[in-house]
Coordinates of C-alpha atoms in Angstrom, one line a residue:
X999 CA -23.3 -2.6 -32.5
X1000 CA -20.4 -4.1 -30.5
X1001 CA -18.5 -0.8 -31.1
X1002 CA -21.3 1.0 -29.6
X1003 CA -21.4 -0.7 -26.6
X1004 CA -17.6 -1.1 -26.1
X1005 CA -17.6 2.5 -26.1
X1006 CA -20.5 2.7 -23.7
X1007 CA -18.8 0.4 -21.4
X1008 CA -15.9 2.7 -21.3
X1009 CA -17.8 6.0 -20.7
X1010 CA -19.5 3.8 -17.2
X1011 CA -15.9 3.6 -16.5
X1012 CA -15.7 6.9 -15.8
X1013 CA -15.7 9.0 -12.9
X1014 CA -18.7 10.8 -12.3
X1015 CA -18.5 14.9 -12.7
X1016 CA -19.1 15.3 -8.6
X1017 CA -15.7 13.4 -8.0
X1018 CA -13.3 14.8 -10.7
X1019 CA -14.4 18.3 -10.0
X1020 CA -14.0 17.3 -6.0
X1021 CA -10.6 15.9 -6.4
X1022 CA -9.7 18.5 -9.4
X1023 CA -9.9 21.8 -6.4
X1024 CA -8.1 19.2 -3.7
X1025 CA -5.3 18.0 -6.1
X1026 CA -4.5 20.7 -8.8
X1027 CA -2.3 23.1 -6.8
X1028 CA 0.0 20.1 -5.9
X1029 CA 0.2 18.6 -9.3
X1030 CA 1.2 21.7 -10.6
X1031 CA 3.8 21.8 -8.3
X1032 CA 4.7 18.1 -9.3
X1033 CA 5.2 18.9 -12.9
X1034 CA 8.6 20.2 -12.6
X1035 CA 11.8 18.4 -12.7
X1036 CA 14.3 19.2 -10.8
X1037 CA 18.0 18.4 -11.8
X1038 CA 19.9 16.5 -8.9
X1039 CA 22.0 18.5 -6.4
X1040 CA 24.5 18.3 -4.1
X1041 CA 24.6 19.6 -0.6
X1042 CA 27.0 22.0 0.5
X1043 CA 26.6 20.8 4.3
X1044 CA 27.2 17.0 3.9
X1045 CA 26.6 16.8 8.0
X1046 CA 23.8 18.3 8.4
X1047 CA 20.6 16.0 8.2
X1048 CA 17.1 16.5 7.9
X1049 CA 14.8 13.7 9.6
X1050 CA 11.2 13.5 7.5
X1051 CA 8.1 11.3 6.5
X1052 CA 7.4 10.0 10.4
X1053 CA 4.5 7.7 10.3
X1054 CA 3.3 5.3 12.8
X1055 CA 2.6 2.1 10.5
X1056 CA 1.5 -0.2 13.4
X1057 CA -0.1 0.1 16.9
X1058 CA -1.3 -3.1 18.5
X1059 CA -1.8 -3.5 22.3
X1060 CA 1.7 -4.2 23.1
X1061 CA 4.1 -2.8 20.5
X1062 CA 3.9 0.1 17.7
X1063 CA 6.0 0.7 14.9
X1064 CA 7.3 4.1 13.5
X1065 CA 9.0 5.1 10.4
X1066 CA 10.9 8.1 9.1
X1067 CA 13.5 8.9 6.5
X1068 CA 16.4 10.8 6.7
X1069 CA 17.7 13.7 3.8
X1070 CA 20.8 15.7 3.0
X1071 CA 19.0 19.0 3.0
X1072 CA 19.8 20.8 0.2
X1073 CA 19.5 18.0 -2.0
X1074 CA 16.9 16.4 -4.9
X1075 CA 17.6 13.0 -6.3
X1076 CA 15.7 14.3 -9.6
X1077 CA 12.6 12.7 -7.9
X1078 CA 11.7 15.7 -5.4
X1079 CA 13.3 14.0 -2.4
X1080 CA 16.8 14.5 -0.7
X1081 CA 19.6 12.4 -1.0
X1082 CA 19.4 9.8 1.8
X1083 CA 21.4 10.7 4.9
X1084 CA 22.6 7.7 6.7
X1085 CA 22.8 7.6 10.3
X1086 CA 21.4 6.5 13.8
X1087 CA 17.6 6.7 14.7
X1088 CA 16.0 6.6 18.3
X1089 CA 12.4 6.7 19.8
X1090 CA 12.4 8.5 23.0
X1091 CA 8.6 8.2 24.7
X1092 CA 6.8 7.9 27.8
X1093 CA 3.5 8.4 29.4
X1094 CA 4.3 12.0 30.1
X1095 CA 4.9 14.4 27.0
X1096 CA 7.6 15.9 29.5
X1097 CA 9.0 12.7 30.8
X1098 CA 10.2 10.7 27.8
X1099 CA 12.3 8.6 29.4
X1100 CA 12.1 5.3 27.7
X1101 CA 14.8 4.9 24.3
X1102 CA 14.4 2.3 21.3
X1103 CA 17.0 2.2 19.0
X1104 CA 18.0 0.3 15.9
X1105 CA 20.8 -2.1 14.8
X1106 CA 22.8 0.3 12.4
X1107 CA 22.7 3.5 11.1
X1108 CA 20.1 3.6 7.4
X1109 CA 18.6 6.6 5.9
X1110 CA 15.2 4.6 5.9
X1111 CA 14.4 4.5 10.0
X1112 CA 12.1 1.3 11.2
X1113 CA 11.7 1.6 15.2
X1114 CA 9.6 -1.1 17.2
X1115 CA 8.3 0.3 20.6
X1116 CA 7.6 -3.0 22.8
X1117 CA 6.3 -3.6 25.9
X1118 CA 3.9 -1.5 26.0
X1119 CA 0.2 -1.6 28.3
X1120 CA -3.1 -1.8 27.0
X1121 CA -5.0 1.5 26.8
X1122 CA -2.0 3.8 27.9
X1123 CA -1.5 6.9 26.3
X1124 CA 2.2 7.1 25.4
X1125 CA 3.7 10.8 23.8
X1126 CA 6.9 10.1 22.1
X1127 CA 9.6 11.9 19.7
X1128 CA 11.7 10.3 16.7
X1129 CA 15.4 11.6 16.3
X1130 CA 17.6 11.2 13.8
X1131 CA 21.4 12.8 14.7
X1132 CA 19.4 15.0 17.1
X1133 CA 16.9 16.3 14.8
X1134 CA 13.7 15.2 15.3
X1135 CA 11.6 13.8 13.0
X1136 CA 8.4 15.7 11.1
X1137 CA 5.6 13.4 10.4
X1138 CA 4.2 12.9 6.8
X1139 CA 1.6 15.4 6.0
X1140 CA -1.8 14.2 5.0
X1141 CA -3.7 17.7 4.9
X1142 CA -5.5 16.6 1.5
X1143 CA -7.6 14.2 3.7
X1144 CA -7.3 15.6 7.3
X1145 CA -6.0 12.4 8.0
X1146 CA -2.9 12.2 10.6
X1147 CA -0.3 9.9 10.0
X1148 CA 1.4 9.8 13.5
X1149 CA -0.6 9.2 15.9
X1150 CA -4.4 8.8 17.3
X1151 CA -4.9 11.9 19.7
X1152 CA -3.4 15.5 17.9
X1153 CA -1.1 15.7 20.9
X1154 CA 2.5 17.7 19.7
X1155 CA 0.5 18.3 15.9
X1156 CA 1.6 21.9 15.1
X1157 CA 5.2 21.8 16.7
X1158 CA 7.7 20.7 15.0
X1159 CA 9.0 17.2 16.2
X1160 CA 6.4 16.7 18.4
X1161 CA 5.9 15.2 21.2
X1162 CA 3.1 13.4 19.3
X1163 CA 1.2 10.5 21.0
X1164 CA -1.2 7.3 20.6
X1165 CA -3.0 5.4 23.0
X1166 CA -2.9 1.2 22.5
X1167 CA -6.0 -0.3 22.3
X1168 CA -7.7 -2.8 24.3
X1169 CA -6.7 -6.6 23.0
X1170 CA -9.5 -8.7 21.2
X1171 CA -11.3 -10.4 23.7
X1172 CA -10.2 -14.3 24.9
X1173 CA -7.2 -16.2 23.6
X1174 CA -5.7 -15.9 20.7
X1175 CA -6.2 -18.9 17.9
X1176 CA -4.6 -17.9 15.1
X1177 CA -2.5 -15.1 12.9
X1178 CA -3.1 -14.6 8.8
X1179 CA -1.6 -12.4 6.3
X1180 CA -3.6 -10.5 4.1
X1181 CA -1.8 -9.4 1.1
X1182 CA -2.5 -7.9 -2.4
X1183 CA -1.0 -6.2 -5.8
X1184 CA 2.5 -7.8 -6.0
X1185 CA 2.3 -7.0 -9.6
X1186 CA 5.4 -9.3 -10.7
X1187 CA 6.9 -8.1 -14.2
X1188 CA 5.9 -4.5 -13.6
X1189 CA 9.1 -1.9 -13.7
X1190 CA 6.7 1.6 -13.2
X1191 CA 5.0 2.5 -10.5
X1192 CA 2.4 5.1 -10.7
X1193 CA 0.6 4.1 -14.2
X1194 CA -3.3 3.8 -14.9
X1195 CA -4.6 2.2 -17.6
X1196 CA -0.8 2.3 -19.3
X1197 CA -0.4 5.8 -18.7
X1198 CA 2.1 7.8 -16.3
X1199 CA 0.2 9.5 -13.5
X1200 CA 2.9 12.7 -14.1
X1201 CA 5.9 11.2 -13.8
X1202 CA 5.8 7.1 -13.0
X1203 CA 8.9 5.9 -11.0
X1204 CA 11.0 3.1 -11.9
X1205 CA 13.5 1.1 -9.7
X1206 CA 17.0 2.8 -9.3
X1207 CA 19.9 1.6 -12.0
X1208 CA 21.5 -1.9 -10.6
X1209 CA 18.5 -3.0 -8.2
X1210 CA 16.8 -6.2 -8.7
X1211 CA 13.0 -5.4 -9.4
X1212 CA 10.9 -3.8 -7.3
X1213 CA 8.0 -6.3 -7.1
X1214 CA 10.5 -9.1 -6.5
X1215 CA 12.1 -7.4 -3.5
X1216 CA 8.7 -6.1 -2.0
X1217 CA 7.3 -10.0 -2.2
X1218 CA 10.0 -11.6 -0.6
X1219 CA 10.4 -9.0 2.2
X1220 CA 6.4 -9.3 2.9
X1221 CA 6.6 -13.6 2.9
X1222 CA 9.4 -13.2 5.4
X1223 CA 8.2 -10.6 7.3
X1224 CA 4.6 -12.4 7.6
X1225 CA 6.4 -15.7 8.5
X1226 CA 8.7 -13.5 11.6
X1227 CA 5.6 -11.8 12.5
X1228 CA 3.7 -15.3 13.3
X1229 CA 1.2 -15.7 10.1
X1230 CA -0.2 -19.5 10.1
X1231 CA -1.5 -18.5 6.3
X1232 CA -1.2 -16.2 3.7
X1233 CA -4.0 -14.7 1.5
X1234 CA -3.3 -12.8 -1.8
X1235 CA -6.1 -11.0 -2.7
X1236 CA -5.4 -10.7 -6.5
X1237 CA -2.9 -9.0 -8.9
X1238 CA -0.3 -11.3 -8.8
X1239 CA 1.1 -10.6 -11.8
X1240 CA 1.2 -6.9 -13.9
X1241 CA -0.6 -8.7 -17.3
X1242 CA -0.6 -12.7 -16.6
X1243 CA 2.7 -13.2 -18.3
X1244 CA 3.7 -16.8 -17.1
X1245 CA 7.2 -16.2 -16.4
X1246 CA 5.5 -13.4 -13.9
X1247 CA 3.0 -15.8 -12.2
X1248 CA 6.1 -18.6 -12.1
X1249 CA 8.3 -15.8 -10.4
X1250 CA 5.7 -14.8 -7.8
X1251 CA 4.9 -18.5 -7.2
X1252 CA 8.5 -19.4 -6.7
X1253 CA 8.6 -16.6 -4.3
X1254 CA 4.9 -17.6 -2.3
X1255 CA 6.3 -21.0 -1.9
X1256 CA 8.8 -19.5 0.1
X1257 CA 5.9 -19.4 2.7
X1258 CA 3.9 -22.9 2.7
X1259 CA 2.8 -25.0 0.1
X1260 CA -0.2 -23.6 -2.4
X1261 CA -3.5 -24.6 -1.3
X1262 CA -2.3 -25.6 2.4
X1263 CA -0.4 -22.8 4.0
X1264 CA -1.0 -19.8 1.3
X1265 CA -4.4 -18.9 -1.0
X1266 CA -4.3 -16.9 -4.3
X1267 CA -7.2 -15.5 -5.9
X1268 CA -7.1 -13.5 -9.6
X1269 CA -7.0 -9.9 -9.9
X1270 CA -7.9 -7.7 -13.5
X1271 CA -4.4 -7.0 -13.5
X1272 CA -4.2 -11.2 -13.7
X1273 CA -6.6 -12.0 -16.7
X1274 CA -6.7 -14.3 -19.6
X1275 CA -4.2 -13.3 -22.9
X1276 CA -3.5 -14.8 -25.6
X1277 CA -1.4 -17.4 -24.2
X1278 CA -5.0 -18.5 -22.5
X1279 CA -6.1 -18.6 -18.5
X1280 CA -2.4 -18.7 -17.7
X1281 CA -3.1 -17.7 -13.8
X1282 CA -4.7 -20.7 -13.6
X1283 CA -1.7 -22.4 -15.0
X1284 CA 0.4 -20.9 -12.4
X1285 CA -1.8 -21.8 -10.1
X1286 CA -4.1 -24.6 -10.4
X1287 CA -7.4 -25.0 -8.5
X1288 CA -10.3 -24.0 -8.7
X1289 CA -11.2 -19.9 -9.3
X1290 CA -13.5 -19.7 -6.6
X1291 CA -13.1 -21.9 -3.3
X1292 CA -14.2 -22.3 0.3
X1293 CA -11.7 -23.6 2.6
X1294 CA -12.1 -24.8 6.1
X1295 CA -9.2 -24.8 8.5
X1296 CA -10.3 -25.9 12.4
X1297 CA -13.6 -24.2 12.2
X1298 CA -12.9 -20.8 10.0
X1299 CA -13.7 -21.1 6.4
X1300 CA -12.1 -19.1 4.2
X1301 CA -13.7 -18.4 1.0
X1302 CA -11.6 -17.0 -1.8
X1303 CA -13.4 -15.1 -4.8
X1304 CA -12.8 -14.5 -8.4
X1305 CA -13.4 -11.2 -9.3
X1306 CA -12.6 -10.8 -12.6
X1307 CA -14.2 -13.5 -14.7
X1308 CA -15.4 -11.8 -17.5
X1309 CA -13.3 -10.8 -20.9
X1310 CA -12.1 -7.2 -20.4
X1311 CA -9.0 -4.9 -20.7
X1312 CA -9.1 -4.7 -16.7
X1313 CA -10.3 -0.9 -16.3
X1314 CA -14.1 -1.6 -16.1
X1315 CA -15.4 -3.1 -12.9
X1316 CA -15.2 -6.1 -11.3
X1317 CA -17.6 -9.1 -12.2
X1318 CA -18.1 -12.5 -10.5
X1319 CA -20.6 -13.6 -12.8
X1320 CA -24.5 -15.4 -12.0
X1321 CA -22.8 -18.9 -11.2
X1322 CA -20.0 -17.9 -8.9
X1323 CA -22.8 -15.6 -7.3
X1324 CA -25.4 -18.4 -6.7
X1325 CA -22.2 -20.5 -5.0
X1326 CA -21.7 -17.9 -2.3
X1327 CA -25.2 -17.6 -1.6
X1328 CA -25.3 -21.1 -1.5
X1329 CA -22.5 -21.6 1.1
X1330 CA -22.9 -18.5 3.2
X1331 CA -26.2 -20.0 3.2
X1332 CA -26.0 -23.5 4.5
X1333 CA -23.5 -22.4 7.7
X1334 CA -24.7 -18.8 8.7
X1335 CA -23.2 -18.6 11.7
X1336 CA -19.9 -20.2 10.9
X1337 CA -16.9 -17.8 11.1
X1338 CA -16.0 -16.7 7.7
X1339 CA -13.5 -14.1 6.5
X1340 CA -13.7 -13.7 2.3
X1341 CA -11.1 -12.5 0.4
X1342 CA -11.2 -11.2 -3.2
X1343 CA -9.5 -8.8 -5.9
X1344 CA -12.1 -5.9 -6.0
X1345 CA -13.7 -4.3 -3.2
X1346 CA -17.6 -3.6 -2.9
X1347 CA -17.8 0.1 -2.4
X1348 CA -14.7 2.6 -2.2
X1349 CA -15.3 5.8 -0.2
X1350 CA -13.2 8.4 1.1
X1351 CA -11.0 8.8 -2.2
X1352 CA -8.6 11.4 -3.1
X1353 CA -9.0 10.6 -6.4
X1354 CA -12.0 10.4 -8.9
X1355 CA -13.9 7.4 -8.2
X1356 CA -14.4 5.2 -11.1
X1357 CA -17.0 2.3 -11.8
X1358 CA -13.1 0.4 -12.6
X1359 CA -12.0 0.9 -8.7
X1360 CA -14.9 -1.9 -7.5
X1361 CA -17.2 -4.7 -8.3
X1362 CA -20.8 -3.7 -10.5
X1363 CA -23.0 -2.1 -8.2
X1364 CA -25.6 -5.2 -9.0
X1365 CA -23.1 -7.7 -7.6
X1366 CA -22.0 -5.9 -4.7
X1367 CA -25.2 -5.7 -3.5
X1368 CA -26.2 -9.1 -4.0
X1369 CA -23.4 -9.7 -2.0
X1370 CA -23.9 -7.3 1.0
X1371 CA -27.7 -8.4 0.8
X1372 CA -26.1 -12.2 1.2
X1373 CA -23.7 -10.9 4.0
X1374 CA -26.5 -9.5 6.0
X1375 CA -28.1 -12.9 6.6
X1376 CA -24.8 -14.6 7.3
X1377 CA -23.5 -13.5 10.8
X1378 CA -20.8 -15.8 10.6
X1379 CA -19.2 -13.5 8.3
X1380 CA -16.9 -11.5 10.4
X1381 CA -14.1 -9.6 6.9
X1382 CA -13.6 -9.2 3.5
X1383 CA -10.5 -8.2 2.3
X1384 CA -10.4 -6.6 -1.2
X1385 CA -6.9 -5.0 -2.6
X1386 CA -7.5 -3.1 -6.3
X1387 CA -7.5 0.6 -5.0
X1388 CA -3.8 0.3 -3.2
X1389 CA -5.0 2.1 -0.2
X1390 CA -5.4 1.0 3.8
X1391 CA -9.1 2.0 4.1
X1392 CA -11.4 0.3 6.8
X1393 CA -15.3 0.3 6.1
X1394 CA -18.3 -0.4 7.7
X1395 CA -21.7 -0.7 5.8
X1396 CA -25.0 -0.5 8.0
X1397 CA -26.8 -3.4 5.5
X1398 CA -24.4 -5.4 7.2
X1399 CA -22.7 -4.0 10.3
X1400 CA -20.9 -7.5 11.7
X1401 CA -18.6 -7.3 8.7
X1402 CA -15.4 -5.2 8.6
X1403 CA -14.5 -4.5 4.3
X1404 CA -10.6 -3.9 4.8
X1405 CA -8.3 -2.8 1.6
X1406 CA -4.9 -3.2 1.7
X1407 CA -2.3 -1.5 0.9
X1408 CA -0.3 -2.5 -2.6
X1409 CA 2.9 -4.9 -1.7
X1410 CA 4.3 -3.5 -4.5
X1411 CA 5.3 -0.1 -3.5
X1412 CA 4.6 2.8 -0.5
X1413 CA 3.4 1.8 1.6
X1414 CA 3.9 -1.5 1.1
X1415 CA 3.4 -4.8 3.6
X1416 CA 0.1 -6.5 4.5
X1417 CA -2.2 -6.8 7.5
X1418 CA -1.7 -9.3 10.2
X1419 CA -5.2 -10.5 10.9
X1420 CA -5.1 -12.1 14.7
X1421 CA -8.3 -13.9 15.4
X1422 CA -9.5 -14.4 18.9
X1423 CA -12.0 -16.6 20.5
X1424 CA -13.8 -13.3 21.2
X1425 CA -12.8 -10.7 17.9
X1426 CA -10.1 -10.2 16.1
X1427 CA -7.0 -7.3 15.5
X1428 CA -5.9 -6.0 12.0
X1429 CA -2.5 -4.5 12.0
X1430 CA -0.5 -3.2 9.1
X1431 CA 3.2 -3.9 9.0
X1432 CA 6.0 -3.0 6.6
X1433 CA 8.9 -5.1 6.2
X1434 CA 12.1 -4.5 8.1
X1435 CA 14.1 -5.3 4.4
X1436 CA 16.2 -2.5 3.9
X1437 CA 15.8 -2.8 0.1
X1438 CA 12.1 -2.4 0.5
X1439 CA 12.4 0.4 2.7
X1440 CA 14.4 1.8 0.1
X1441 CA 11.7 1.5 -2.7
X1442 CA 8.9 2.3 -0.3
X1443 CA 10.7 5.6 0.0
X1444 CA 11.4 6.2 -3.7
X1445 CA 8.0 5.3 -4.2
X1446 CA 6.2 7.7 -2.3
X1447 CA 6.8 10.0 -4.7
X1448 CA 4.0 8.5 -7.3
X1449 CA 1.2 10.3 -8.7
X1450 CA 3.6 13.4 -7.9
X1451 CA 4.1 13.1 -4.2
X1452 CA 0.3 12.9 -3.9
X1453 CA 0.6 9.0 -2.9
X1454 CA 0.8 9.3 0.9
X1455 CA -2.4 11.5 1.0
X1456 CA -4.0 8.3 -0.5
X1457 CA -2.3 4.9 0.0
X1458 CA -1.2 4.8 3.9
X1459 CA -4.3 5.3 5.5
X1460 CA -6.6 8.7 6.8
X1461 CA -6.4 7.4 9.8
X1462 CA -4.3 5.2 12.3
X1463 CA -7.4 3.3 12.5
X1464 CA -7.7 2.6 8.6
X1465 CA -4.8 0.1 9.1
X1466 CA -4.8 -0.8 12.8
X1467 CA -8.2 -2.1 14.2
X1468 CA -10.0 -4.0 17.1
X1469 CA -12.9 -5.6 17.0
X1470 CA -15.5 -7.8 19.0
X1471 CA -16.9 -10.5 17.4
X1472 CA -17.9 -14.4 18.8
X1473 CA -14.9 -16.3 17.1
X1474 CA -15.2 -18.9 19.5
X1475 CA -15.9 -21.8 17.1
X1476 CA -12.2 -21.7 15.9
X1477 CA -9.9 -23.9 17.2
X1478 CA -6.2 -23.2 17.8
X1479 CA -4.0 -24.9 15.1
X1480 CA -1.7 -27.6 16.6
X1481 CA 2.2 -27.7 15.6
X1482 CA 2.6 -29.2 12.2
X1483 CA 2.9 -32.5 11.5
X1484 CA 6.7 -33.4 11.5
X1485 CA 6.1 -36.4 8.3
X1486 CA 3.7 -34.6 6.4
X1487 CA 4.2 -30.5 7.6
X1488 CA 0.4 -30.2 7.4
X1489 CA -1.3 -27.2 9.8
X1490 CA -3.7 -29.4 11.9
X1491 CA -6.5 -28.4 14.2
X1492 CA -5.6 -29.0 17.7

């Protein structure tokens, strides 16, 4: 009998029929093209250059950020992308598609191209071209998911180069109180990107010979990028580890305690990728407390969820189990209107996928909706923030429309980074950043070309607005932190 229903539980696993034969028609032609395997070349024009991959990662209200890589045409590193060109990049833009007459530049030349357009107003539309050695830059496509990766308006989509444009948003009303980093899928120990269930996707892609590990380098460049960028905390939704090996969780704890101290300054919760082994409940061991926890910090309470409780290889869905359920109820219960942002492993729903959607991409359908059901009495409840699917994707339920369901990019590879979650007396911003590491760049780059070259399509985002948001919503009971204490370094309320 337990055979029987092992293998039952594996066939709920499964995508349904509607969304492998959906994704089969969108996906096939390009994974056919995928399959080959080119043999490095050489270009016969080593000063020419070819400037590719332009995304805008970030747009706040007063900066943006834009990336692009630059290529020897004529070239394939075996992975079905040029050799990297290394030179200068610029941003030329301005609030006139004809009149670019603002420049930002960067420090030295790279073949991996991070630009930072400050200064910039509120609700202004702003048209703008990358260049690279003259040539501009081409934006990453997205056509699998009519999503467009540089900008919010279509301006300058259909010429080559551009001028493409965005408008800033509004800021979130009143002051702001505090920043936090929202973070997931480190995956310490892993050395492939691009496997499911222990099987290559195609062709996975593994670090280049010489280069410390991937996971290593994309962690450190996300604490220190969080920590320049102003983060008060730091939330890891989950997947710390690639299979709960402790010298995995002690690596990636060495490397969080780079940012704060565990429990004060940063919060971990477990992902499936995180389970129990043989060697026992060895996140735990890596890091202590408790598996579910609510945490108050000058009127927000943070509650962090466990999302994978139950014995499992980690491909079936997510489960909280009856008692951790009854302990949110319980606490979203007794302050409903407190402001509350919860963070867990699994999300609740996943919509919008390129790829076939699984009952293993999200938490049991019985459990999500307790939970939504739970969130729609609680008001207080303003974000939850769920990694698992490696994707930027922003979601909006109507059984409970005051709560924004954000996933998050992987740190581990492309995109990469976290969102910067700034909370205001009156709503709050979500902004995705990438670190400015050049190793990370470097892997982001390399990395892109998982699942084929099909990873972009999915992972950054259909939208601007899946990775950069504002919203309105009464924040007003959270209190600015204070400096830190000089004896103790503890984050007080002021």
């Amino acid at each position: 009998m337990r055979c029987c229903l092992s293998a039952l539980s594996a066939l709920s696993a499964l995508p349904a029929p509607h969304h492998v034969l959906r994704s089969a028609a969108l996906l096939t032609p390009v994974l056919l093209h995928g399959l080959r395997t080119p043999a490095p070349t050489h270009a016969r024009h080593p000063d020419a250059v070819a400037a590719v991959h332009l995304e805008l990662v970030t747009l706040t209200e007063d900066h943006a950020v834009l990336t692009w890589f630059t290529g020897v045409p004529g070239t394939d590193d075996s992975l079905g992308r040029m050799v990297p060109a290394i030179t200068e990049g610029e941003v030329v833009y301005g609030t006139h598609p004809a009149r670019l007459n603002r420049v930002a530049g960067e420090d030295r030349p790279t073949a991996h191209h991070h630009v930072e357009l400050t200064g910039l107003e509120p609700g202004q539309t702003y048209y703008y071209q990358a260049r690279s050695r003259g040539v501009a830059a081409t934006p990453t496509p997205l056509h699998l998911t009519g999503g467009n990766a540089v900008g919010t308006s279509r301006h300058g989509l259909g010429s080559p180069g551009g001028p493409y444009s965005f408008t800033t948003p509004q800021p979130p009303p009143g002051r702001h109180l505090l920043s936090l980093a929202l973070c997931n899928d480190l995956h310490l120990g892993e050395t492939t990107a691009g496997l499911v269930a222990g099987l290559p996707l195609l062709r996975g892609v593994s670090q280049a010979p010489g280069r410390a590990p991937y996971p290593e380098i994309t962690t450190r460049a996300v604490v220190t990028e969080a920590q320049r960028r102003g983060a008060h905390l730091l939330l890891a939704a989950g997947d710390i580890s690639a299979g709960g090996a402790p010298r995995d969780l002690a690596t990636a704890r060495r490397i969080l305690d780079g940012f704060g101290v565990l429990g004060r300054d940063y919060f971990v919760v477990r992902g499936n990728h995180d389970r129990s082994g043989p060697d026992g409940d060895t996140f735990r061991t890596g890091f202590p407390g408790l598996p579910y926890f609510a945490h108050a910090l000058g009127g927000l309470r943070i509650i962090g969820l466990d999302t994978y409780t139950k014995a499992g290889t980690g491909a079936d869905s997510g489960g909280m189990g009856a008692e951790q359920l009854s302990w949110l109820r319980t606490r979203l219960r007794e302050a409903r209107e407190q402001p509350t942002l919860v963070f867990g492993h699994h999300p609740l729903t996943v919509r919008d996928s390129l790829f076939p959607v699984s009952a293993g991409q999200r938490l049991s359908r019985r459990e999500a909706r307790a939970i939504l059901t739970a969130y729609a009495g609680a008001r207080g409840v303003f974000l939850h923030h769920a990694g698992h699917t490696h994707r930027n994707k922003r979601t909006v339920l109507p059984q409970a429309p005051h709560v924004t369901f954000q996933e998050v990019s992987a740190v581990k590879d492309y995109p990469g980074g976290f969102s910067l979650l700034r909370l205001h007396s009156g709503g709050y911003a979500l902004n995705h950043y990438t670190p400015r590491d050049a190793p990370a760049r470097a892997w982001a780059e390399r990395s892109r070309r998982v699942a084929g070259g099909l990873w972009p399509h999915y992972a950054l985002g259909r939208s601007v607005t899946d990775r950069n948001s504002v919203r309105a919503h009464d924040l007003s009971g959270i209190t600015r932190p204070a400096p830190r204490d000089p004896a103790t370094g503890r984050l007080t309320a002021a």
